[in-house]
């Protein structure tokens, strides 16, 4: 599939209505870019527009875009699709309908200065495949050169074309001057031709063979390549995943197809090349292209791209175009011979098979073989049937046993469920008892604490009583001592009283006397 760029320019002016212009062109990326698109630049006439009515604008497509309006398909997001100009519609379709002039004027009046906006949109054009391309692709698939799952409208990569080119050349080329021998080319190779193709790469062998044979510029070439595949550090890259350009398609094939005489470069002229864009062609491919164009109707370029004044060398090639290029030139006769040989071998094989079949039918070997085979299959069927019935009987017995086992399992399960219920009940009781014990333990701890407090208080009271007892005993002893002293004093007082009484009696006696 090819990619187009649709440029929509919308301009506004304070004193005029809104209007749009469109330009459709192929994208042309930088030659030094690392993208996988070897794009091309073809500037086509812009889309014309004219005012249709007061409520909208009408677009007209000028040649050559008029022939493409039926196959252009805009892609992108929903917002992008809303802003496309409806190229797939007919020339009479309205792309700006229902727009109010007052609204446009009011919207434009709000713009202080004129402004323009460009919107880039990608449009996919499916690659058309003709019968010649389909036939070439089918032929290479029959020869097992191209894989069966390859689609004709897909773009071809450099890796694929190199692989197919080497396979076809080494398999069908009979002229030793133009044939590539992979085993001989790779024997003794010590340097990889490209920095991005290692020995572990699946297509290292065909790419290295092309470089060893000098078909493609590489580190093994005697002169510097001018195809912008090298960088400032001297590295040379093959870029295997890039799409194959038209220039490389013809260049590689022509290097294997033609013999180049000295001084061919001096004979090249723009008139003899016949292309308007010959200046875009790489200098490495001019000689090959000139020799190919000199072949006239047998030219690879004419057969692949038809009669065209523009080669567009950087435009990517489809796999169908690569197939046509591979089957062009001397390969056409070699492929025809190979197909004829395969067809002859197939015909001979079919004839031999038919002869053997007729012979076997005449002798009755086939009927006898199939009768024996039928008897053998019937016997085998009876044995299988016996085994089947035996297996069915065994399965029935096994089913009865399993049902009994299942019933026992159900009983055991019911018993286990009862035990589980009992266990749950016991667990609930144990939990309740545990809670009660925990509560009683709490009460016991509380009472024990209270008893400890009471014991402490009683101990303090006992100690106080003992102190009081000691004091009372001391007081009692003091009282006893005091009592004995008082008794002694009393006795002394009595004795004294008696003495005094005797003295008083004596005094009385004396006085009386």
mmCIF file of N, CA and C in Angstrom, residues 185-277:
data_model
loop_
_atom_site.group_PDB
_atom_site.id
_atom_site.type_symbol
_atom_site.label_atom_id
_atom_site.label_comp_id
_atom_site.label_asym_id
_atom_site.label_seq_id
_atom_site.Cartn_x
_atom_site.Cartn_y
_atom_site.Cartn_z
ATOM 1 N N UNK A 185 30.852 -18.336 -2.830
ATOM 2 C CA UNK A 185 30.934 -16.920 -2.452
ATOM 3 C C UNK A 185 31.230 -16.749 -0.975
ATOM 4 N N UNK A 186 30.664 -17.628 -0.146
ATOM 5 C CA UNK A 186 30.835 -17.475 1.304
ATOM 6 C C UNK A 186 32.077 -18.176 1.823
ATOM 7 N N UNK A 187 32.692 -19.023 1.032
ATOM 8 C CA UNK A 187 33.883 -19.727 1.505
ATOM 9 C C UNK A 187 35.036 -18.737 1.646
ATOM 10 N N UNK A 188 35.632 -18.715 2.810
ATOM 11 C CA UNK A 188 36.753 -17.818 3.055
ATOM 12 C C UNK A 188 36.361 -16.410 3.428
ATOM 13 N N UNK A 189 35.066 -16.124 3.598
ATOM 14 C CA UNK A 189 34.648 -14.777 3.971
ATOM 15 C C UNK A 189 34.988 -14.516 5.435
ATOM 16 N N UNK A 190 35.633 -13.409 5.671
ATOM 17 C CA UNK A 190 36.046 -13.057 7.033
ATOM 18 C C UNK A 190 35.431 -11.756 7.521
ATOM 19 N N UNK A 191 34.865 -10.974 6.615
ATOM 20 C CA UNK A 191 34.301 -9.663 6.974
ATOM 21 C C UNK A 191 32.849 -9.628 6.549
ATOM 22 N N UNK A 192 31.966 -9.202 7.502
ATOM 23 C CA UNK A 192 30.555 -9.030 7.162
ATOM 24 C C UNK A 192 30.402 -7.817 6.251
ATOM 25 N N UNK A 193 29.586 -7.947 5.216
ATOM 26 C CA UNK A 193 29.444 -6.873 4.233
ATOM 27 C C UNK A 193 28.745 -5.659 4.807
ATOM 28 N N UNK A 194 27.885 -5.859 5.804
ATOM 29 C CA UNK A 194 27.112 -4.746 6.375
ATOM 30 C C UNK A 194 27.155 -4.842 7.890
ATOM 31 N N UNK A 195 27.112 -3.684 8.538
ATOM 32 C CA UNK A 195 27.195 -3.640 9.994
ATOM 33 C C UNK A 195 25.894 -4.047 10.674
ATOM 34 N N UNK A 196 24.774 -4.007 9.954
ATOM 35 C CA UNK A 196 23.498 -4.376 10.571
ATOM 36 C C UNK A 196 23.039 -5.767 10.161
ATOM 37 N N UNK A 197 23.882 -6.536 9.464
ATOM 38 C CA UNK A 197 23.566 -7.924 9.096
ATOM 39 C C UNK A 197 24.637 -8.816 9.707
ATOM 40 N N UNK A 198 24.304 -9.471 10.805
ATOM 41 C CA UNK A 198 25.259 -10.341 11.484
ATOM 42 C C UNK A 198 25.143 -11.760 10.951
ATOM 43 N N UNK A 199 26.076 -12.593 11.378
ATOM 44 C CA UNK A 199 26.083 -13.985 10.932
ATOM 45 C C UNK A 199 24.841 -14.716 11.420
ATOM 46 N N UNK A 200 24.289 -14.295 12.576
ATOM 47 C CA UNK A 200 23.096 -14.958 13.115
ATOM 48 C C UNK A 200 21.834 -14.566 12.368
ATOM 49 N N UNK A 201 21.887 -13.573 11.495
ATOM 50 C CA UNK A 201 20.694 -13.165 10.754
ATOM 51 C C UNK A 201 20.240 -14.282 9.815
ATOM 52 N N UNK A 202 18.917 -14.445 9.706
ATOM 53 C CA UNK A 202 18.364 -15.528 8.888
ATOM 54 C C UNK A 202 18.710 -15.362 7.412
ATOM 55 N N UNK A 203 18.854 -14.130 6.953
ATOM 56 C CA UNK A 203 19.149 -13.862 5.544
ATOM 57 C C UNK A 203 20.581 -13.387 5.333
ATOM 58 N N UNK A 204 21.469 -13.778 6.241
ATOM 59 C CA UNK A 204 22.866 -13.369 6.090
ATOM 60 C C UNK A 204 23.465 -13.945 4.811
ATOM 61 N N UNK A 205 23.177 -15.193 4.491
ATOM 62 C CA UNK A 205 23.793 -15.851 3.335
ATOM 63 C C UNK A 205 23.449 -15.162 2.020
ATOM 64 N N UNK A 206 22.152 -14.922 1.685
ATOM 65 C CA UNK A 206 21.891 -14.260 0.390
ATOM 66 C C UNK A 206 22.409 -12.835 0.325
ATOM 67 N N UNK A 207 22.299 -12.076 1.418
ATOM 68 C CA UNK A 207 22.779 -10.690 1.400
ATOM 69 C C UNK A 207 24.301 -10.650 1.256
ATOM 70 N N UNK A 208 24.988 -11.531 1.987
ATOM 71 C CA UNK A 208 26.444 -11.586 1.886
ATOM 72 C C UNK A 208 26.874 -12.042 0.493
ATOM 73 N N UNK A 209 26.121 -12.955 -0.102
ATOM 74 C CA UNK A 209 26.451 -13.412 -1.455
ATOM 75 C C UNK A 209 26.342 -12.283 -2.468
ATOM 76 N N UNK A 210 25.272 -11.470 -2.351
ATOM 77 C CA UNK A 210 25.123 -10.338 -3.263
ATOM 78 C C UNK A 210 26.257 -9.335 -3.093
ATOM 79 N N UNK A 211 26.692 -9.132 -1.842
ATOM 80 C CA UNK A 211 27.799 -8.206 -1.612
ATOM 81 C C UNK A 211 29.116 -8.781 -2.134
ATOM 82 N N UNK A 212 29.326 -10.098 -1.900
ATOM 83 C CA UNK A 212 30.547 -10.734 -2.391
ATOM 84 C C UNK A 212 30.601 -10.700 -3.916
ATOM 85 N N UNK A 213 29.440 -10.818 -4.568
ATOM 86 C CA UNK A 213 29.404 -10.795 -6.031
ATOM 87 C C UNK A 213 29.444 -9.388 -6.592
ATOM 88 N N UNK A 214 29.403 -8.367 -5.733
ATOM 89 C CA UNK A 214 29.449 -6.992 -6.193
ATOM 90 C C UNK A 214 28.137 -6.489 -6.743
ATOM 91 N N UNK A 215 27.026 -7.184 -6.450
ATOM 92 C CA UNK A 215 25.717 -6.753 -6.948
ATOM 93 C C UNK A 215 25.237 -5.522 -6.191
ATOM 94 N N UNK A 216 25.466 -5.487 -4.888
ATOM 95 C CA UNK A 216 25.039 -4.353 -4.067
ATOM 96 C C UNK A 216 26.267 -3.728 -3.424
ATOM 97 N N UNK A 217 26.304 -2.394 -3.309
ATOM 98 C CA UNK A 217 27.447 -1.732 -2.665
ATOM 99 C C UNK A 217 27.539 -2.121 -1.195
ATOM 100 N N UNK A 218 28.744 -2.361 -0.712
ATOM 101 C CA UNK A 218 28.958 -2.783 0.665
ATOM 102 C C UNK A 218 30.370 -2.402 1.093
ATOM 103 N N UNK A 219 30.777 -2.874 2.255
ATOM 104 C CA UNK A 219 32.135 -2.632 2.722
ATOM 105 C C UNK A 219 33.166 -3.369 1.877
ATOM 106 N N UNK A 220 32.673 -4.355 1.120
ATOM 107 C CA UNK A 220 33.586 -5.111 0.252
ATOM 108 C C UNK A 220 33.816 -4.442 -1.094
ATOM 109 N N UNK A 221 33.040 -3.361 -1.403
ATOM 110 C CA UNK A 221 33.162 -2.680 -2.693
ATOM 111 C C UNK A 221 34.470 -1.899 -2.758
ATOM 112 N N UNK A 222 34.945 -1.688 -3.962
ATOM 113 C CA UNK A 222 36.198 -0.945 -4.153
ATOM 114 C C UNK A 222 36.014 0.542 -4.026
ATOM 115 N N UNK A 223 34.770 1.024 -4.232
ATOM 116 C CA UNK A 223 34.516 2.457 -4.167
ATOM 117 C C UNK A 223 33.422 2.726 -3.172
ATOM 118 N N UNK A 224 33.346 3.966 -2.735
ATOM 119 C CA UNK A 224 32.339 4.328 -1.748
ATOM 120 C C UNK A 224 30.967 4.304 -2.376
ATOM 121 N N UNK A 225 30.014 3.873 -1.604
ATOM 122 C CA UNK A 225 28.628 3.820 -2.091
ATOM 123 C C UNK A 225 28.015 5.196 -2.023
ATOM 124 N N UNK A 226 27.122 5.455 -2.959
ATOM 125 C CA UNK A 226 26.451 6.760 -2.995
ATOM 126 C C UNK A 226 24.968 6.636 -2.714
ATOM 127 N N UNK A 227 24.581 5.541 -2.069
ATOM 128 C CA UNK A 227 23.148 5.350 -1.795
ATOM 129 C C UNK A 227 22.769 5.737 -0.384
ATOM 130 N N UNK A 228 23.636 6.505 0.290
ATOM 131 C CA UNK A 228 23.326 7.049 1.614
ATOM 132 C C UNK A 228 23.067 5.940 2.625
ATOM 133 N N UNK A 229 23.775 4.825 2.508
ATOM 134 C CA UNK A 229 23.638 3.748 3.474
ATOM 135 C C UNK A 229 24.763 3.734 4.489
ATOM 136 N N UNK A 230 25.634 4.740 4.479
ATOM 137 C CA UNK A 230 26.744 4.809 5.414
ATOM 138 C C UNK A 230 26.595 6.056 6.277
ATOM 139 N N UNK A 231 27.255 6.026 7.458
ATOM 140 C CA UNK A 231 27.209 7.171 8.359
ATOM 141 C C UNK A 231 28.591 7.803 8.454
ATOM 142 N N UNK A 232 28.716 8.783 9.348
ATOM 143 C CA UNK A 232 29.968 9.527 9.472
ATOM 144 C C UNK A 232 31.083 8.674 10.051
ATOM 145 N N UNK A 233 30.755 7.604 10.774
ATOM 146 C CA UNK A 233 31.770 6.765 11.387
ATOM 147 C C UNK A 233 32.279 5.688 10.438
ATOM 148 N N UNK A 234 31.823 5.681 9.208
ATOM 149 C CA UNK A 234 32.285 4.693 8.246
ATOM 150 C C UNK A 234 31.497 3.406 8.253
ATOM 151 N N UNK A 235 30.430 3.316 9.032
ATOM 152 C CA UNK A 235 29.597 2.117 9.056
ATOM 153 C C UNK A 235 28.696 2.096 7.823
ATOM 154 N N UNK A 236 28.531 0.931 7.271
ATOM 155 C CA UNK A 236 27.656 0.748 6.106
ATOM 156 C C UNK A 236 26.528 -0.191 6.506
ATOM 157 N N UNK A 237 25.300 0.234 6.235
ATOM 158 C CA UNK A 237 24.118 -0.523 6.649
ATOM 159 C C UNK A 237 23.327 -0.963 5.424
ATOM 160 N N UNK A 238 22.689 -2.102 5.566
ATOM 161 C CA UNK A 238 21.858 -2.638 4.496
ATOM 162 C C UNK A 238 20.384 -2.249 4.667
ATOM 163 N N UNK A 239 19.961 -2.000 5.898
ATOM 164 C CA UNK A 239 18.566 -1.676 6.228
ATOM 165 C C UNK A 239 17.621 -2.736 5.645
ATOM 166 N N UNK A 240 17.680 -3.949 6.169
ATOM 167 C CA UNK A 240 16.898 -5.051 5.573
ATOM 168 C C UNK A 240 15.400 -4.866 5.680
ATOM 169 N N UNK A 241 14.926 -4.129 6.677
ATOM 170 C CA UNK A 241 13.481 -3.981 6.854
ATOM 171 C C UNK A 241 12.902 -2.806 6.081
ATOM 172 N N UNK A 242 13.736 -2.036 5.411
ATOM 173 C CA UNK A 242 13.215 -0.945 4.580
ATOM 174 C C UNK A 242 12.540 -1.506 3.340
ATOM 175 N N UNK A 243 11.597 -0.749 2.818
ATOM 176 C CA UNK A 243 10.932 -1.166 1.589
ATOM 177 C C UNK A 243 11.890 -1.016 0.406
ATOM 178 N N UNK A 244 11.782 -1.948 -0.497
ATOM 179 C CA UNK A 244 12.646 -1.966 -1.685
ATOM 180 C C UNK A 244 12.218 -0.863 -2.651
ATOM 181 N N UNK A 245 13.156 0.010 -3.001
ATOM 182 C CA UNK A 245 12.851 1.078 -3.944
ATOM 183 C C UNK A 245 12.888 0.552 -5.376
ATOM 184 N N UNK A 246 12.257 1.310 -6.283
ATOM 185 C CA UNK A 246 12.271 0.923 -7.696
ATOM 186 C C UNK A 246 13.693 0.891 -8.250
ATOM 187 N N UNK A 247 14.497 1.839 -7.782
ATOM 188 C CA UNK A 247 15.874 1.909 -8.254
ATOM 189 C C UNK A 247 16.637 0.638 -7.895
ATOM 190 N N UNK A 248 16.540 0.197 -6.622
ATOM 191 C CA UNK A 248 17.233 -1.013 -6.209
ATOM 192 C C UNK A 248 16.644 -2.247 -6.881
ATOM 193 N N UNK A 249 15.340 -2.251 -7.118
ATOM 194 C CA UNK A 249 14.704 -3.375 -7.796
ATOM 195 C C UNK A 249 15.341 -3.630 -9.159
ATOM 196 N N UNK A 250 15.525 -2.561 -9.937
ATOM 197 C CA UNK A 250 16.120 -2.702 -11.264
ATOM 198 C C UNK A 250 17.635 -2.869 -11.183
ATOM 199 N N UNK A 251 18.246 -2.149 -10.264
ATOM 200 C CA UNK A 251 19.703 -2.160 -10.142
ATOM 201 C C UNK A 251 20.223 -3.558 -9.843
ATOM 202 N N UNK A 252 19.689 -4.218 -8.812
ATOM 203 C CA UNK A 252 20.179 -5.538 -8.415
ATOM 204 C C UNK A 252 19.934 -6.570 -9.508
ATOM 205 N N UNK A 253 18.738 -6.518 -10.075
ATOM 206 C CA UNK A 253 18.400 -7.487 -11.117
ATOM 207 C C UNK A 253 19.269 -7.284 -12.364
ATOM 208 N N UNK A 254 19.491 -6.036 -12.754
ATOM 209 C CA UNK A 254 20.282 -5.749 -13.956
ATOM 210 C C UNK A 254 21.741 -6.138 -13.781
ATOM 211 N N UNK A 255 22.270 -6.052 -12.552
ATOM 212 C CA UNK A 255 23.662 -6.434 -12.311
ATOM 213 C C UNK A 255 23.882 -7.917 -12.601
ATOM 214 N N UNK A 256 22.865 -8.727 -12.385
ATOM 215 C CA UNK A 256 22.960 -10.154 -12.674
ATOM 216 C C UNK A 256 22.505 -10.496 -14.087
ATOM 217 N N UNK A 257 21.783 -9.575 -14.729
ATOM 218 C CA UNK A 257 21.156 -9.864 -16.014
ATOM 219 C C UNK A 257 22.069 -9.532 -17.185
ATOM 220 N N UNK A 258 22.788 -8.413 -17.115
ATOM 221 C CA UNK A 258 23.509 -7.925 -18.291
ATOM 222 C C UNK A 258 25.014 -7.950 -18.071
ATOM 223 N N UNK A 259 25.725 -7.918 -19.205
ATOM 224 C CA UNK A 259 27.166 -7.752 -19.188
ATOM 225 C C UNK A 259 27.492 -6.294 -19.498
ATOM 226 N N UNK A 260 28.353 -5.700 -18.687
ATOM 227 C CA UNK A 260 28.650 -4.278 -18.807
ATOM 228 C C UNK A 260 30.032 -4.102 -19.439
ATOM 229 N N UNK A 261 30.020 -3.339 -20.541
ATOM 230 C CA UNK A 261 31.253 -3.085 -21.270
ATOM 231 C C UNK A 261 31.921 -1.814 -20.747
ATOM 232 N N UNK A 262 33.220 -1.695 -20.862
ATOM 233 C CA UNK A 262 33.912 -0.466 -20.430
ATOM 234 C C UNK A 262 33.419 0.740 -21.228
ATOM 235 N N UNK A 263 33.337 1.882 -20.553
ATOM 236 C CA UNK A 263 32.915 3.118 -21.193
ATOM 237 C C UNK A 263 31.419 3.269 -21.319
ATOM 238 N N UNK A 264 30.658 2.434 -20.642
ATOM 239 C CA UNK A 264 29.201 2.521 -20.752
ATOM 240 C C UNK A 264 28.672 3.789 -20.103
ATOM 241 N N UNK A 265 29.382 4.270 -19.055
ATOM 242 C CA UNK A 265 28.919 5.478 -18.351
ATOM 243 C C UNK A 265 28.947 6.681 -19.285
ATOM 244 N N UNK A 266 29.972 6.767 -20.186
ATOM 245 C CA UNK A 266 30.076 7.910 -21.066
ATOM 246 C C UNK A 266 28.974 7.921 -22.117
ATOM 247 N N UNK A 267 28.332 6.799 -22.384
ATOM 248 C CA UNK A 267 27.304 6.740 -23.406
ATOM 249 C C UNK A 267 25.920 7.113 -22.866
ATOM 250 N N UNK A 268 25.819 7.278 -21.566
ATOM 251 C CA UNK A 268 24.516 7.544 -20.954
ATOM 252 C C UNK A 268 24.120 8.986 -21.203
ATOM 253 N N UNK A 269 22.899 9.191 -21.609
ATOM 254 C CA UNK A 269 22.344 10.534 -21.759
ATOM 255 C C UNK A 269 20.911 10.526 -21.263
ATOM 256 N N UNK A 270 20.437 11.690 -20.846
ATOM 257 C CA UNK A 270 19.078 11.793 -20.320
ATOM 258 C C UNK A 270 18.057 11.429 -21.383
ATOM 259 N N UNK A 271 18.352 11.735 -22.638
ATOM 260 C CA UNK A 271 17.397 11.439 -23.701
ATOM 261 C C UNK A 271 17.260 9.944 -23.904
ATOM 262 N N UNK A 272 18.385 9.227 -23.831
ATOM 263 C CA UNK A 272 18.316 7.797 -24.023
ATOM 264 C C UNK A 272 17.674 7.093 -22.832
ATOM 265 N N UNK A 273 17.846 7.655 -21.627
ATOM 266 C CA UNK A 273 17.178 7.062 -20.474
ATOM 267 C C UNK A 273 15.666 7.200 -20.589
ATOM 268 N N UNK A 274 15.211 8.344 -21.028
ATOM 269 C CA UNK A 274 13.783 8.529 -21.270
ATOM 270 C C UNK A 274 12.963 8.834 -20.034
ATOM 271 N N UNK A 275 13.597 9.259 -18.946
ATOM 272 C CA UNK A 275 12.872 9.577 -17.719
ATOM 273 C C UNK A 275 13.055 11.055 -17.390
ATOM 274 N N UNK A 276 11.946 11.678 -16.976
ATOM 275 C CA UNK A 276 12.003 13.088 -16.613
ATOM 276 C C UNK A 276 12.728 13.287 -15.280
ATOM 277 N N UNK A 277 12.660 12.290 -14.397
ATOM 278 C CA UNK A 277 13.282 12.409 -13.081
ATOM 279 C C UNK A 277 14.605 11.644 -13.015
#
